[in-house]
Short mmCIF file of C-alpha atoms and ligand atoms in Angstrom, two decimals:
data_model
loop_
_atom_site.label_atom_id
_atom_site.label_comp_id
_atom_site.label_asym_id
_atom_site.label_seq_id
_atom_site.Cartn_x
_atom_site.Cartn_y
_atom_site.Cartn_z
CA MET X 15 135.04 145.23 47.48
CA LEU X 16 133.60 142.94 49.82
CA LEU X 17 134.66 143.48 53.60
CA ILE X 18 134.44 140.70 55.53
CA MET X 19 134.32 140.90 59.23
CA ALA X 20 135.84 138.81 61.36
CA GLY X 21 133.43 136.42 63.52
CA THR X 22 133.31 133.49 65.87
CA ILE X 23 133.57 129.79 64.32
CA ILE X 24 132.25 127.05 66.71
CA ILE X 25 134.03 123.31 66.01
CA THR X 26 132.31 120.44 68.04
CA GLY X 27 135.04 117.57 68.44
CA ALA X 28 137.79 119.78 67.92
CA ASN X 29 140.21 117.65 69.69
CA GLY X 30 139.45 114.88 66.67
CA SER X 31 142.01 113.67 64.37
CA LEU X 32 140.44 115.75 61.51
CA ALA X 33 139.81 118.84 63.53
CA ILE X 34 143.34 119.50 65.14
CA PRO X 35 144.87 120.13 61.69
CA ALA X 36 141.50 122.22 60.80
CA VAL X 37 141.93 124.50 63.88
CA GLN X 38 145.71 124.83 62.64
CA HIS X 39 144.78 125.95 59.67
CA LEU X 40 142.24 128.22 60.63
CA LEU X 41 144.56 129.62 63.03
CA THR X 42 147.25 130.37 60.46
CA LYS X 43 144.87 131.45 57.49
CA TYR X 44 142.13 133.27 59.31
CA PRO X 45 143.77 134.86 62.33
CA ASP X 46 140.89 137.27 62.78
CA TYR X 47 138.78 134.81 63.80
CA THR X 48 137.66 134.05 66.93
CA THR X 49 137.34 129.68 67.67
CA VAL X 50 135.76 128.42 70.33
CA LEU X 51 136.83 124.68 70.39
CA THR X 52 134.30 122.03 72.15
CA VAL X 53 135.69 118.83 73.75
CA ARG X 54 134.21 116.58 76.09
CA ASN X 55 136.97 116.58 78.66
CA ILE X 56 138.85 120.02 78.87
CA LEU X 57 141.66 118.91 80.70
CA ASP X 58 145.16 117.75 79.77
CA ASP X 59 144.46 114.10 80.87
CA ASP X 60 142.60 113.43 77.61
CA VAL X 61 145.63 113.25 75.22
CA ASN X 62 143.60 114.65 72.68
CA THR X 63 142.72 117.90 74.39
CA LYS X 64 146.42 118.30 75.58
CA LYS X 65 147.47 117.66 71.83
CA LEU X 66 144.77 120.70 70.93
CA ARG X 67 145.94 122.92 73.75
CA GLU X 68 149.72 122.46 72.83
CA THR X 69 148.70 123.34 69.28
CA LEU X 70 146.87 126.47 70.04
CA THR X 71 150.30 127.64 72.26
CA LYS X 72 152.03 128.44 68.86
CA TYR X 73 149.20 130.91 68.16
CA SER X 74 149.33 132.97 71.15
CA LYS X 75 147.60 136.15 69.64
CA ALA X 76 144.85 134.32 68.68
CA ASP X 77 141.54 134.44 70.51
CA THR X 78 140.59 131.03 71.07
CA SER X 79 138.84 128.78 73.72
CA ILE X 80 138.43 125.43 74.69
CA ARG X 81 135.12 124.67 76.31
CA LYS X 82 133.09 121.27 77.50
CA LEU X 83 130.08 120.26 75.89
CA ASP X 84 129.11 116.51 75.74
CA LEU X 85 126.60 116.07 72.96
CA ALA X 86 125.50 112.82 74.76
CA ASN X 87 123.49 115.32 77.38
CA LEU X 88 120.96 117.96 75.32
CA SER X 89 120.76 120.02 78.80
CA ALA X 90 124.38 120.57 78.30
CA VAL X 91 123.78 121.40 74.66
CA HIS X 92 121.42 124.03 75.87
CA ASP X 93 123.11 125.56 78.42
CA PHE X 94 125.97 125.85 75.66
CA ALA X 95 124.11 127.26 73.28
CA SER X 96 122.41 130.05 75.64
CA THR X 97 126.30 130.77 76.94
CA ILE X 98 127.25 131.50 73.31
CA ALA X 99 124.17 133.34 72.43
CA ALA X 100 124.62 135.45 75.50
CA GLU X 101 127.83 136.35 74.77
CA VAL X 102 127.54 137.10 71.38
CA ALA X 103 124.63 139.40 72.61
CA ASP X 104 126.87 141.37 75.39
CA GLY X 105 129.71 141.17 73.10
CA SER X 106 131.97 139.26 74.43
CA LEU X 107 131.98 136.92 71.42
CA PRO X 108 131.71 138.63 67.85
CA PRO X 109 128.85 137.09 66.00
CA LEU X 110 129.07 133.74 64.61
CA THR X 111 130.33 133.10 61.40
CA SER X 112 130.36 129.11 61.09
CA ILE X 113 129.11 126.31 63.12
CA VAL X 114 131.32 123.06 62.30
CA CYS X 115 129.73 120.33 63.54
CA ASN X 116 132.48 117.68 63.41
CA ALA X 117 132.00 115.79 66.31
CA TYR X 118 130.43 112.37 65.71
CA TYR X 119 129.97 108.97 67.68
CA TRP X 120 129.79 105.14 66.87
CA ASN X 121 129.90 101.93 68.69
CA LEU X 122 131.40 98.90 66.79
CA VAL X 123 131.68 96.27 69.55
CA GLY X 124 128.99 96.75 72.10
CA ASP X 125 125.43 96.83 71.80
CA ALA X 126 123.31 100.23 71.43
CA GLU X 127 123.46 102.54 73.93
CA THR X 128 120.60 105.32 75.11
CA THR X 129 121.51 108.85 76.49
CA VAL X 130 120.71 110.50 79.68
CA ASP X 131 118.05 111.99 77.55
CA GLY X 132 116.78 108.77 76.45
CA TYR X 133 118.08 108.44 72.60
CA GLU X 134 120.03 106.49 70.90
CA LYS X 135 123.44 107.81 71.63
CA THR X 136 125.14 107.25 67.81
CA PHE X 137 122.31 109.49 66.74
CA GLN X 138 122.00 111.90 69.29
CA VAL X 139 125.77 112.67 68.99
CA THR X 140 126.08 112.68 65.56
CA HIS X 141 123.03 114.84 64.38
CA LEU X 142 120.22 115.27 67.19
CA ALA X 143 122.45 117.42 69.58
CA HIS X 144 124.10 119.38 66.31
CA ALA X 145 120.92 119.86 64.90
CA ALA X 146 119.77 121.55 68.66
CA LEU X 147 123.04 123.62 68.62
CA VAL X 148 122.42 125.11 65.39
CA LEU X 149 118.63 125.62 65.66
CA ARG X 150 119.31 127.80 69.00
CA LEU X 151 122.18 129.53 67.76
CA LEU X 152 120.78 130.94 64.22
CA GLY X 153 120.05 134.44 65.80
CA SER X 154 123.65 134.66 66.62
CA PHE X 155 124.98 135.12 63.28
CA GLY X 156 126.09 137.92 61.95
CA SER X 157 124.30 140.26 59.73
CA ASN X 158 126.52 138.98 56.79
CA GLY X 159 125.32 135.55 57.42
CA GLY X 160 127.44 132.41 57.91
CA ARG X 161 128.16 128.98 57.23
CA VAL X 162 127.04 125.92 58.94
CA VAL X 163 129.18 122.70 58.04
CA LEU X 164 128.11 119.67 58.48
CA PHE X 165 129.60 116.03 58.14
CA SER X 166 128.82 113.22 56.55
CA THR X 167 130.41 109.72 54.99
CA ASP X 168 129.61 107.70 51.95
CA ALA X 169 128.39 105.43 54.42
CA HIS X 170 125.03 107.25 54.08
CA TRP X 171 124.42 105.88 50.62
CA PRO X 172 123.62 102.21 50.61
CA GLY X 173 125.91 99.63 49.17
CA LYS X 174 128.96 102.58 48.75
CA ASN X 175 130.73 101.68 51.90
CA SER X 176 132.41 98.30 52.17
CA LEU X 177 131.90 97.96 55.65
CA GLU X 178 128.20 97.99 55.44
CA LYS X 179 126.45 94.79 56.56
CA TYR X 180 122.80 96.48 56.64
CA PRO X 181 122.02 99.13 54.41
CA PRO X 182 121.05 102.72 56.00
CA ALA X 183 117.04 103.71 55.64
CA ILE X 184 115.18 106.14 57.51
CA PRO X 185 112.56 104.08 58.70
CA ASP X 186 108.48 105.12 58.51
CA ASP X 187 108.34 105.47 62.23
CA LEU X 188 110.74 108.58 62.65
CA THR X 189 110.64 107.40 66.81
CA MET X 190 112.90 104.26 65.63
CA LEU X 191 115.79 106.49 64.78
CA VAL X 192 116.24 107.85 68.67
CA LYS X 193 114.37 104.69 70.40
CA PRO X 194 115.23 101.77 67.97
CA ALA X 195 114.00 98.54 69.18
CA ALA X 196 116.90 95.50 70.58
CA ASP X 197 118.90 94.04 67.81
CA LYS X 198 118.03 90.29 67.14
CA PRO X 199 119.98 88.62 66.70
CA SER X 200 123.17 90.65 68.03
CA ASP X 201 125.78 91.90 65.79
CA ASN X 202 127.47 94.95 67.45
CA PHE X 203 129.76 95.71 64.44
CA GLY X 204 126.68 95.39 61.55
CA ARG X 205 124.24 96.93 63.69
CA GLY X 206 126.78 100.00 64.94
CA PHE X 207 128.03 100.80 61.49
CA GLN X 208 124.18 101.10 60.54
CA ARG X 209 123.24 102.96 63.12
CA TYR X 210 126.60 105.34 62.36
CA ALA X 211 125.20 105.37 58.72
CA VAL X 212 121.22 106.10 59.37
CA SER X 213 122.84 109.26 61.69
CA LYS X 214 124.49 110.44 58.67
CA LEU X 215 121.87 109.66 56.33
CA ALA X 216 119.48 112.25 58.54
CA VAL X 217 122.63 114.53 58.61
CA VAL X 218 122.46 114.69 54.73
CA MET X 219 118.56 115.21 55.05
CA TRP X 220 118.68 117.69 57.47
CA MET X 221 120.75 119.73 55.47
CA TYR X 222 118.88 120.25 52.38
CA ALA X 223 115.78 120.96 54.91
CA LEU X 224 118.06 123.16 56.71
CA ASN X 225 118.99 124.80 53.67
CA ARG X 226 115.40 125.07 52.31
CA TYR X 227 114.54 126.51 55.64
CA LEU X 228 117.15 129.48 55.58
CA GLU X 229 116.44 130.18 52.27
CA LYS X 230 112.78 131.01 52.84
CA VAL X 231 113.11 132.54 55.99
CA TYR X 232 116.41 134.65 56.09
CA ILE X 233 116.05 135.40 52.64
CA TYR X 234 112.80 136.42 53.13
CA ARG X 235 113.80 138.60 55.97
CA ARG X 236 116.61 140.37 53.92
CA SER X 237 114.25 140.96 50.95
CA LEU X 238 111.74 142.93 53.70
CA MET X 239 114.85 144.78 54.94
CA GLU X 240 115.79 145.94 51.51
CA VAL X 241 112.09 147.02 50.69
CA TYR X 242 111.99 148.93 53.89
CA TRP X 243 115.36 150.66 53.36
CA ASP X 244 113.91 151.19 49.98
CA HIS X 245 110.91 153.18 51.09
CA SER X 246 112.51 154.75 54.33
N1 NAP D 326 138.11 109.90 59.15
C1 NAP D 326 137.53 109.33 58.29
O1 NAP D 326 137.91 108.39 57.60
C2 NAP D 326 136.10 109.61 58.27
C3 NAP D 326 135.35 109.78 57.12
C4 NAP D 326 133.88 109.68 56.78
C5 NAP D 326 133.34 110.84 57.39
N2 NAP D 326 134.27 111.24 58.61
C6 NAP D 326 133.75 112.35 59.74
O2 NAP D 326 134.46 113.72 59.77
C7 NAP D 326 134.27 113.87 61.15
C8 NAP D 326 135.44 113.94 61.79
O3 NAP D 326 136.28 112.80 61.89
P1 NAP D 326 137.51 111.94 62.83
O4 NAP D 326 138.08 110.81 62.02
O5 NAP D 326 138.10 113.22 62.65
O6 NAP D 326 136.91 111.57 64.16
P2 NAP D 326 137.70 111.32 65.37
O7 NAP D 326 138.92 111.51 65.53
O8 NAP D 326 137.10 110.08 65.88
O9 NAP D 326 137.21 112.74 66.40
C9 NAP D 326 135.67 112.55 66.64
C10 NAP D 326 135.48 113.65 67.75
O10 NAP D 326 134.05 113.82 68.17
C11 NAP D 326 134.09 114.02 69.54
N3 NAP D 326 132.94 113.20 70.29
C12 NAP D 326 132.53 112.11 70.45
N4 NAP D 326 131.53 111.56 71.42
C13 NAP D 326 131.30 112.95 71.92
C14 NAP D 326 130.25 113.13 72.53
N5 NAP D 326 129.64 112.79 73.37
N6 NAP D 326 130.38 114.55 72.81
C15 NAP D 326 130.99 115.31 71.99
N7 NAP D 326 131.72 115.01 71.24
C16 NAP D 326 132.22 113.74 71.07
C17 NAP D 326 135.22 112.81 70.04
O11 NAP D 326 135.93 113.54 71.12
P3 NAP D 326 136.02 112.82 72.48
O12 NAP D 326 137.68 112.71 72.48
O13 NAP D 326 135.66 113.61 73.49
O14 NAP D 326 135.21 111.31 72.24
C18 NAP D 326 136.26 113.84 68.65
O15 NAP D 326 136.56 114.93 69.03
C19 NAP D 326 133.33 112.76 61.75
O16 NAP D 326 132.05 114.00 61.50
C20 NAP D 326 133.26 111.57 60.56
O17 NAP D 326 132.28 111.05 60.89
C21 NAP D 326 135.73 111.09 59.14
C1 NAG D 327 124.08 117.33 82.02
O1 NAG D 327 124.38 118.33 81.81
C2 NAG D 327 123.67 119.29 82.58
C3 NAG D 327 123.97 120.59 82.03
O2 NAG D 327 125.03 121.14 82.24
C4 NAG D 327 124.38 118.79 83.85
O3 NAG D 327 124.05 119.79 84.92
C5 NAG D 327 124.23 117.25 84.13
O4 NAG D 327 124.74 117.29 85.30
C6 NAG D 327 124.52 116.50 82.92
N1 NAG D 327 124.09 115.18 83.15
C7 NAG D 327 124.93 113.99 83.01
C8 NAG D 327 124.81 112.93 83.09
O5 NAG D 327 126.39 114.31 82.98
#
């Protein structure tokens, strides 16, 4: 029999249209798990956060918290990850069982934006900040491992999405992902959608890279532990 220990599930953009029903499903089907739900604005003056909080009141026994996390600010991502790691270490949170990287950002009506970190905002919120979060928290997963959930879209695949005007591609100079040149001529919808598609393409490629890394490092570590166990 496989005994599954309850753990902590982090969901970013937890007040979004997909996230709220997902949270509801989790709390109904997996009430033993602790959920950490991140939003940019934790106050009820954000109608979506208010809706999330109202959803949680139906599950008064659930171990859940709504926490502030702005992915457009990498210092905030680092602080959040450190707080979670410390809480897992001191036992106030069970070890992680999942990080659901659900949040995303696009801007289809204005020029490209730069975050306080100096990076293109769609790319940072959608991919970079999630990668920073996941990598900082790998050590906070339980010994049974867990699941990192990344979100993409058919827009990452050139020619598949009807809103595409410029196909997504990874530039030879990777710096262009975070510091792209100005759009000329300006086409906010077409270029905004392309920035979204490129970010999601990076998410897909990073998923494969992360998986290769985890298989190599963690399975190797586990087999070392097993070897040690066999001989002790
Ligand atoms: N809906 C679709 O048809 C569709 C199709 C393909 C893929 N997807 C993917 O599915 C996922 C969920 O989509 P959805 O339709 O549920 O989107 P949504 O309702 O717009 O929710 C997006 C979430 O991202 C959050 N977010 C935006 N900027 C942020 C920032 N700077 N820091 C932290 N959080 C931020 C938003 O929070 P705020 O309220 O704070 O802005 C919101 O909670 C996304 O990854 C999306 O790309 C959706
Ligand atoms: C970014 O996050 C850091 C750490 O939480 C915070 O001190 C800083 O004020 C934030 N910057 C902005 C522009 O919100």
